[in-house]
PDB file of N, CA and C in Angstrom:
ATOM      1  N   MET A   1     205.166  39.740-132.127  1.00 42.00           N
ATOM      2  CA  MET A   1     205.671  40.783-132.976  1.00 42.00           C
ATOM      3  C   MET A   1     204.577  41.831-133.156  1.00 42.00           C
ATOM      4  N   SER A   2     204.942  43.108-133.046  1.00 54.00           N
ATOM      5  CA  SER A   2     203.945  44.154-133.197  1.00 54.00           C
ATOM      6  C   SER A   2     203.710  44.459-134.666  1.00 54.00           C
ATOM      7  N   LYS A   3     202.512  44.914-134.964  1.00 66.00           N
ATOM      8  CA  LYS A   3     202.135  45.241-136.333  1.00 66.00           C
ATOM      9  C   LYS A   3     202.832  46.527-136.758  1.00 66.00           C
ATOM     10  N   LYS A   4     203.355  46.555-137.969  1.00 77.00           N
ATOM     11  CA  LYS A   4     204.018  47.743-138.500  1.00 77.00           C
ATOM     12  C   LYS A   4     202.991  48.848-138.683  1.00 77.00           C
ATOM     13  N   ASP A   5     203.369  50.071-138.298  1.00 79.00           N
ATOM     14  CA  ASP A   5     202.489  51.221-138.481  1.00 79.00           C
ATOM     15  C   ASP A   5     202.304  51.465-139.968  1.00 79.00           C
ATOM     16  N   ASP A   6     201.052  51.430-140.422  1.00 83.00           N
ATOM     17  CA  ASP A   6     200.787  51.667-141.838  1.00 83.00           C
ATOM     18  C   ASP A   6     200.206  53.046-142.082  1.00 83.00           C
ATOM     19  N   GLY A   7     200.058  53.854-141.027  1.00 82.00           N
ATOM     20  CA  GLY A   7     199.561  55.209-141.169  1.00 82.00           C
ATOM     21  C   GLY A   7     198.059  55.322-141.324  1.00 82.00           C
ATOM     22  N   GLY A   8     197.352  54.209-141.275  1.00 79.00           N
ATOM     23  CA  GLY A   8     195.907  54.249-141.476  1.00 79.00           C
ATOM     24  C   GLY A   8     195.574  54.340-142.956  1.00 79.00           C
ATOM     25  N   ARG A   9     194.346  54.651-143.253  1.00 76.00           N
ATOM     26  CA  ARG A   9     193.894  54.727-144.642  1.00 76.00           C
ATOM     27  C   ARG A   9     194.252  56.076-145.254  1.00 76.00           C
ATOM     28  N   ALA A  10     194.732  56.044-146.498  1.00 75.00           N
ATOM     29  CA  ALA A  10     195.081  57.272-147.205  1.00 75.00           C
ATOM     30  C   ALA A  10     193.827  57.993-147.690  1.00 75.00           C
ATOM     31  N   PHE A  11     192.848  57.231-148.146  1.00 70.00           N
ATOM     32  CA  PHE A  11     191.611  57.791-148.667  1.00 70.00           C
ATOM     33  C   PHE A  11     190.443  57.038-148.031  1.00 70.00           C
ATOM     34  N   PRO A  12     190.178  57.308-146.756  1.00 64.00           N
ATOM     35  CA  PRO A  12     189.174  56.517-146.050  1.00 64.00           C
ATOM     36  C   PRO A  12     187.767  56.716-146.607  1.00 64.00           C
ATOM     37  N   GLY A  13     187.010  55.669-146.508  1.00 66.00           N
ATOM     38  CA  GLY A  13     185.618  55.683-146.909  1.00 66.00           C
ATOM     39  C   GLY A  13     184.966  54.456-146.305  1.00 66.00           C
ATOM     40  N   MET A  14     183.685  54.418-146.284  1.00 61.00           N
ATOM     41  CA  MET A  14     182.990  53.277-145.705  1.00 61.00           C
ATOM     42  C   MET A  14     181.907  52.810-146.661  1.00 61.00           C
ATOM     43  N   ILE A  15     181.727  51.499-146.712  1.00 61.00           N
ATOM     44  CA  ILE A  15     180.593  50.940-147.426  1.00 61.00           C
ATOM     45  C   ILE A  15     179.824  50.069-146.441  1.00 61.00           C
ATOM     46  N   PRO A  16     178.511  50.085-146.527  1.00 60.00           N
ATOM     47  CA  PRO A  16     177.732  49.262-145.609  1.00 60.00           C
ATOM     48  C   PRO A  16     177.960  47.775-145.873  1.00 60.00           C
ATOM     49  N   GLU A  17     178.121  47.038-144.815  1.00 58.00           N
ATOM     50  CA  GLU A  17     178.276  45.590-144.941  1.00 58.00           C
ATOM     51  C   GLU A  17     177.656  44.963-143.698  1.00 58.00           C
ATOM     52  N   ASN A  18     176.513  44.318-143.883  1.00 55.00           N
ATOM     53  CA  ASN A  18     175.795  43.693-142.762  1.00 55.00           C
ATOM     54  C   ASN A  18     175.503  44.686-141.639  1.00 55.00           C
ATOM     55  N   GLY A  19     175.126  45.889-142.013  1.00 54.00           N
ATOM     56  CA  GLY A  19     174.778  46.895-141.013  1.00 54.00           C
ATOM     57  C   GLY A  19     175.982  47.603-140.413  1.00 54.00           C
ATOM     58  N   GLY A  20     177.168  47.171-140.722  1.00 57.00           N
ATOM     59  CA  GLY A  20     178.372  47.814-140.202  1.00 57.00           C
ATOM     60  C   GLY A  20     179.069  48.582-141.298  1.00 57.00           C
ATOM     61  N   GLY A  21     180.355  48.606-141.243  1.00 57.00           N
ATOM     62  CA  GLY A  21     181.106  49.302-142.275  1.00 57.00           C
ATOM     63  C   GLY A  21     182.371  48.539-142.613  1.00 57.00           C
ATOM     64  N   CYS A  22     182.845  48.731-143.783  1.00 58.00           N
ATOM     65  CA  CYS A  22     184.076  48.109-144.240  1.00 58.00           C
ATOM     66  C   CYS A  22     184.983  49.229-144.736  1.00 58.00           C
ATOM     67  N   PRO A  23     186.149  49.415-144.118  1.00 60.00           N
ATOM     68  CA  PRO A  23     187.002  50.523-144.540  1.00 60.00           C
ATOM     69  C   PRO A  23     187.547  50.306-145.947  1.00 60.00           C
ATOM     70  N   LEU A  24     187.564  51.370-146.707  1.00 66.00           N
ATOM     71  CA  LEU A  24     188.095  51.341-148.066  1.00 66.00           C
ATOM     72  C   LEU A  24     189.362  52.181-148.131  1.00 66.00           C
ATOM     73  N   GLY A  25     190.104  51.992-149.147  1.00 71.00           N
ATOM     74  CA  GLY A  25     191.261  52.829-149.397  1.00 71.00           C
ATOM     75  C   GLY A  25     192.560  52.136-149.056  1.00 71.00           C
ATOM     76  N   MET A  26     193.609  52.533-149.744  1.00 83.00           N
ATOM     77  CA  MET A  26     194.932  51.986-149.473  1.00 83.00           C
ATOM     78  C   MET A  26     195.487  52.611-148.203  1.00 83.00           C
ATOM     79  N   THR A  27     196.474  51.963-147.623  1.00 87.00           N
ATOM     80  CA  THR A  27     197.081  52.542-146.426  1.00 87.00           C
ATOM     81  C   THR A  27     197.955  53.721-146.820  1.00 87.00           C
ATOM     82  N   LEU A  28     198.199  54.592-145.875  1.00 91.00           N
ATOM     83  CA  LEU A  28     199.058  55.732-146.116  1.00 91.00           C
ATOM     84  C   LEU A  28     200.472  55.261-146.457  1.00 91.00           C
ATOM     85  N   ARG A  29     200.916  54.163-145.839  1.00 92.00           N
ATOM     86  CA  ARG A  29     202.233  53.595-146.135  1.00 92.00           C
ATOM     87  C   ARG A  29     202.312  53.183-147.602  1.00 92.00           C
ATOM     88  N   ASP A  30     201.277  52.498-148.090  1.00 92.00           N
ATOM     89  CA  ASP A  30     201.257  52.094-149.498  1.00 92.00           C
ATOM     90  C   ASP A  30     201.202  53.304-150.427  1.00 92.00           C
ATOM     91  N   TYR A  31     200.438  54.314-150.037  1.00 93.00           N
ATOM     92  CA  TYR A  31     200.341  55.533-150.855  1.00 93.00           C
ATOM     93  C   TYR A  31     201.701  56.220-150.953  1.00 93.00           C
ATOM     94  N   PHE A  32     202.370  56.377-149.800  1.00 95.00           N
ATOM     95  CA  PHE A  32     203.705  56.983-149.822  1.00 95.00           C
ATOM     96  C   PHE A  32     204.651  56.177-150.701  1.00 95.00           C
ATOM     97  N   ALA A  33     204.651  54.853-150.530  1.00 95.00           N
ATOM     98  CA  ALA A  33     205.554  53.999-151.311  1.00 95.00           C
ATOM     99  C   ALA A  33     205.248  54.108-152.807  1.00 95.00           C
ATOM    100  N   ALA A  34     203.982  54.178-153.165  1.00 94.00           N
ATOM    101  CA  ALA A  34     203.614  54.302-154.581  1.00 94.00           C
ATOM    102  C   ALA A  34     204.109  55.623-155.160  1.00 94.00           C
ATOM    103  N   GLN A  35     203.984  56.686-154.382  1.00 95.00           N
ATOM    104  CA  GLN A  35     204.456  57.985-154.862  1.00 95.00           C
ATOM    105  C   GLN A  35     205.981  57.997-155.013  1.00 95.00           C
ATOM    106  N   ILE A  36     206.658  57.378-154.060  1.00 94.00           N
ATOM    107  CA  ILE A  36     208.118  57.287-154.126  1.00 94.00           C
ATOM    108  C   ILE A  36     208.532  56.446-155.326  1.00 94.00           C
ATOM    109  N   MET A  37     207.853  55.319-155.540  1.00 91.00           N
ATOM    110  CA  MET A  37     208.157  54.449-156.674  1.00 91.00           C
ATOM    111  C   MET A  37     207.941  55.184-157.989  1.00 91.00           C
ATOM    112  N   ASN A  38     206.907  56.005-158.054  1.00 91.00           N
ATOM    113  CA  ASN A  38     206.654  56.809-159.245  1.00 91.00           C
ATOM    114  C   ASN A  38     207.841  57.736-159.520  1.00 91.00           C
ATOM    115  N   GLY A  39     208.372  58.333-158.475  1.00 90.00           N
ATOM    116  CA  GLY A  39     209.535  59.193-158.639  1.00 90.00           C
ATOM    117  C   GLY A  39     210.760  58.419-159.103  1.00 90.00           C
ATOM    118  N   ILE A  40     210.931  57.228-158.544  1.00 86.00           N
ATOM    119  CA  ILE A  40     212.085  56.402-158.915  1.00 86.00           C
ATOM    120  C   ILE A  40     212.035  56.045-160.401  1.00 86.00           C
ATOM    121  N   ILE A  41     210.896  55.549-160.867  1.00 83.00           N
ATOM    122  CA  ILE A  41     210.841  55.089-162.256  1.00 83.00           C
ATOM    123  C   ILE A  41     210.662  56.237-163.246  1.00 83.00           C
ATOM    124  N   SER A  42     210.309  57.432-162.760  1.00 86.00           N
ATOM    125  CA  SER A  42     210.204  58.594-163.638  1.00 86.00           C
ATOM    126  C   SER A  42     211.562  59.236-163.876  1.00 86.00           C
ATOM    127  N   ASN A  43     212.539  58.859-163.083  1.00 81.00           N
ATOM    128  CA  ASN A  43     213.875  59.410-163.200  1.00 81.00           C
ATOM    129  C   ASN A  43     214.493  58.953-164.518  1.00 81.00           C
ATOM    130  N   ALA A  44     215.057  59.888-165.239  1.00 65.00           N
ATOM    131  CA  ALA A  44     215.666  59.564-166.534  1.00 65.00           C
ATOM    132  C   ALA A  44     216.826  58.581-166.386  1.00 65.00           C
ATOM    133  N   ASP A  45     217.432  58.514-165.216  1.00 73.00           N
ATOM    134  CA  ASP A  45     218.558  57.610-164.989  1.00 73.00           C
ATOM    135  C   ASP A  45     218.109  56.219-164.528  1.00 73.00           C
ATOM    136  N   PHE A  46     216.797  56.027-164.389  1.00 68.00           N
ATOM    137  CA  PHE A  46     216.284  54.733-163.936  1.00 68.00           C
ATOM    138  C   PHE A  46     216.640  53.663-164.956  1.00 68.00           C
ATOM    139  N   PHE A  47     217.153  52.576-164.461  1.00 67.00           N
ATOM    140  CA  PHE A  47     217.519  51.470-165.347  1.00 67.00           C
ATOM    141  C   PHE A  47     216.867  50.211-164.822  1.00 67.00           C
ATOM    142  N   TYR A  48     215.883  49.699-165.548  1.00 64.00           N
ATOM    143  CA  TYR A  48     215.196  48.469-165.170  1.00 64.00           C
ATOM    144  C   TYR A  48     215.972  47.304-165.754  1.00 64.00           C
ATOM    145  N   ASP A  49     216.454  46.436-164.877  1.00 64.00           N
ATOM    146  CA  ASP A  49     217.281  45.322-165.320  1.00 64.00           C
ATOM    147  C   ASP A  49     216.506  44.005-165.303  1.00 64.00           C
ATOM    148  N   ASP A  50     215.993  43.631-164.131  1.00 63.00           N
ATOM    149  CA  ASP A  50     215.305  42.355-163.983  1.00 63.00           C
ATOM    150  C   ASP A  50     214.444  42.398-162.729  1.00 63.00           C
ATOM    151  N   ASP A  51     213.880  41.251-162.381  1.00 65.00           N
ATOM    152  CA  ASP A  51     213.046  41.178-161.185  1.00 65.00           C
ATOM    153  C   ASP A  51     213.803  41.583-159.933  1.00 65.00           C
ATOM    154  N   ALA A  52     215.070  41.218-159.853  1.00 64.00           N
ATOM    155  CA  ALA A  52     215.868  41.573-158.681  1.00 64.00           C
ATOM    156  C   ALA A  52     215.960  43.087-158.548  1.00 64.00           C
ATOM    157  N   SER A  53     216.119  43.786-159.655  1.00 75.00           N
ATOM    158  CA  SER A  53     216.198  45.247-159.625  1.00 75.00           C
ATOM    159  C   SER A  53     214.864  45.854-159.194  1.00 75.00           C
ATOM    160  N   SER A  54     213.765  45.348-159.745  1.00 80.00           N
ATOM    161  CA  SER A  54     212.467  45.910-159.394  1.00 80.00           C
ATOM    162  C   SER A  54     212.148  45.662-157.920  1.00 80.00           C
ATOM    163  N   THR A  55     212.526  44.502-157.402  1.00 84.00           N
ATOM    164  CA  THR A  55     212.320  44.222-155.978  1.00 84.00           C
ATOM    165  C   THR A  55     213.148  45.182-155.133  1.00 84.00           C
ATOM    166  N   HIS A  56     214.359  45.434-155.541  1.00 86.00           N
ATOM    167  CA  HIS A  56     215.230  46.365-154.814  1.00 86.00           C
ATOM    168  C   HIS A  56     214.592  47.752-154.750  1.00 86.00           C
ATOM    169  N   TYR A  57     214.086  48.243-155.879  1.00 87.00           N
ATOM    170  CA  TYR A  57     213.473  49.573-155.906  1.00 87.00           C
ATOM    171  C   TYR A  57     212.196  49.620-155.072  1.00 87.00           C
ATOM    172  N   ALA A  58     211.404  48.554-155.099  1.00 90.00           N
ATOM    173  CA  ALA A  58     210.180  48.503-154.295  1.00 90.00           C
ATOM    174  C   ALA A  58     210.522  48.525-152.801  1.00 90.00           C
ATOM    175  N   GLU A  59     211.526  47.758-152.404  1.00 92.00           N
ATOM    176  CA  GLU A  59     211.953  47.762-150.995  1.00 92.00           C
ATOM    177  C   GLU A  59     212.450  49.146-150.593  1.00 92.00           C
ATOM    178  N   TYR A  60     213.183  49.782-151.466  1.00 91.00           N
ATOM    179  CA  TYR A  60     213.699  51.127-151.240  1.00 91.00           C
ATOM    180  C   TYR A  60     212.537  52.104-151.023  1.00 91.00           C
ATOM    181  N   ALA A  61     211.480  51.982-151.823  1.00 94.00           N
ATOM    182  CA  ALA A  61     210.317  52.859-151.692  1.00 94.00           C
ATOM    183  C   ALA A  61     209.657  52.689-150.328  1.00 94.00           C
ATOM    184  N   TYR A  62     209.549  51.447-149.840  1.00 95.00           N
ATOM    185  CA  TYR A  62     208.937  51.219-148.528  1.00 95.00           C
ATOM    186  C   TYR A  62     209.832  51.693-147.385  1.00 95.00           C
ATOM    187  N   ILE A  63     211.131  51.625-147.555  1.00 95.00           N
ATOM    188  CA  ILE A  63     212.039  52.164-146.535  1.00 95.00           C
ATOM    189  C   ILE A  63     211.780  53.662-146.375  1.00 95.00           C
ATOM    190  N   TYR A  64     211.658  54.371-147.488  1.00 95.00           N
ATOM    191  CA  TYR A  64     211.364  55.803-147.432  1.00 95.00           C
ATOM    192  C   TYR A  64     209.962  56.061-146.880  1.00 95.00           C
ATOM    193  N   ALA A  65     208.994  55.243-147.268  1.00 95.00           N
ATOM    194  CA  ALA A  65     207.628  55.412-146.754  1.00 95.00           C
ATOM    195  C   ALA A  65     207.598  55.241-145.242  1.00 95.00           C
ATOM    196  N   ASP A  66     208.317  54.256-144.726  1.00 95.00           N
ATOM    197  CA  ASP A  66     208.380  54.050-143.275  1.00 95.00           C
ATOM    198  C   ASP A  66     209.025  55.240-142.581  1.00 95.00           C
ATOM    199  N   SER A  67     210.052  55.811-143.202  1.00 95.00           N
ATOM    200  CA  SER A  67     210.690  57.005-142.639  1.00 95.00           C
ATOM    201  C   SER A  67     209.710  58.170-142.602  1.00 95.00           C
ATOM    202  N   MET A  68     208.931  58.316-143.655  1.00 93.00           N
ATOM    203  CA  MET A  68     207.941  59.395-143.692  1.00 93.00           C
ATOM    204  C   MET A  68     206.904  59.226-142.588  1.00 93.00           C
ATOM    205  N   LEU A  69     206.470  57.999-142.344  1.00 93.00           N
ATOM    206  CA  LEU A  69     205.493  57.750-141.279  1.00 93.00           C
ATOM    207  C   LEU A  69     206.082  58.059-139.905  1.00 93.00           C
ATOM    208  N   ARG A  70     207.358  57.703-139.695  1.00 93.00           N
ATOM    209  CA  ARG A  70     207.995  58.008-138.397  1.00 93.00           C
ATOM    210  C   ARG A  70     208.077  59.500-138.175  1.00 93.00           C
ATOM    211  N   VAL A  71     208.466  60.255-139.186  1.00 93.00           N
ATOM    212  CA  VAL A  71     208.558  61.711-139.057  1.00 93.00           C
ATOM    213  C   VAL A  71     207.172  62.297-138.846  1.00 93.00           C
ATOM    214  N   ARG A  72     206.201  61.790-139.566  1.00 88.00           N
ATOM    215  CA  ARG A  72     204.816  62.265-139.419  1.00 88.00           C
ATOM    216  C   ARG A  72     204.314  62.052-137.999  1.00 88.00           C
ATOM    217  N   GLN A  73     204.596  60.867-137.445  1.00 86.00           N
ATOM    218  CA  GLN A  73     204.155  60.566-136.082  1.00 86.00           C
ATOM    219  C   GLN A  73     204.879  61.466-135.074  1.00 86.00           C
ATOM    220  N   ARG A  74     206.157  61.673-135.264  1.00 85.00           N
ATOM    221  CA  ARG A  74     206.942  62.525-134.372  1.00 85.00           C
ATOM    222  C   ARG A  74     206.430  63.945-134.385  1.00 85.00           C
ATOM    223  N   ASP A  75     206.073  64.444-135.567  1.00 75.00           N
ATOM    224  CA  ASP A  75     205.609  65.830-135.706  1.00 75.00           C
ATOM    225  C   ASP A  75     204.201  66.036-135.169  1.00 75.00           C
ATOM    226  N   GLU A  76     203.423  64.947-135.010  1.00 69.00           N
ATOM    227  CA  GLU A  76     202.057  65.075-134.487  1.00 69.00           C
ATOM    228  C   GLU A  76     202.022  65.182-132.967  1.00 69.00           C
ATOM    229  N   VAL A  77     203.115  64.835-132.312  1.00 55.00           N
ATOM    230  CA  VAL A  77     203.128  64.834-130.837  1.00 55.00           C
ATOM    231  C   VAL A  77     203.240  66.236-130.313  1.00 55.00           C
TER     232      VAL A  77
END
């Protein structure tokens, strides 16, 4: 199975670790999903019911984040 495109790091940075580097920052996919989730829960019509509802909204945010990454990749070609 191939690894899902995560868009790389949203806020890349490096810290020294044993003479090398360790990438810092969340993935662009996670950043997009977090921004989408913020929009979802900021909506006045948002209704938080239970864990099942929150899982549904989180999955929805990642579906949109994946779509954004596909469009981003298409537009870079």
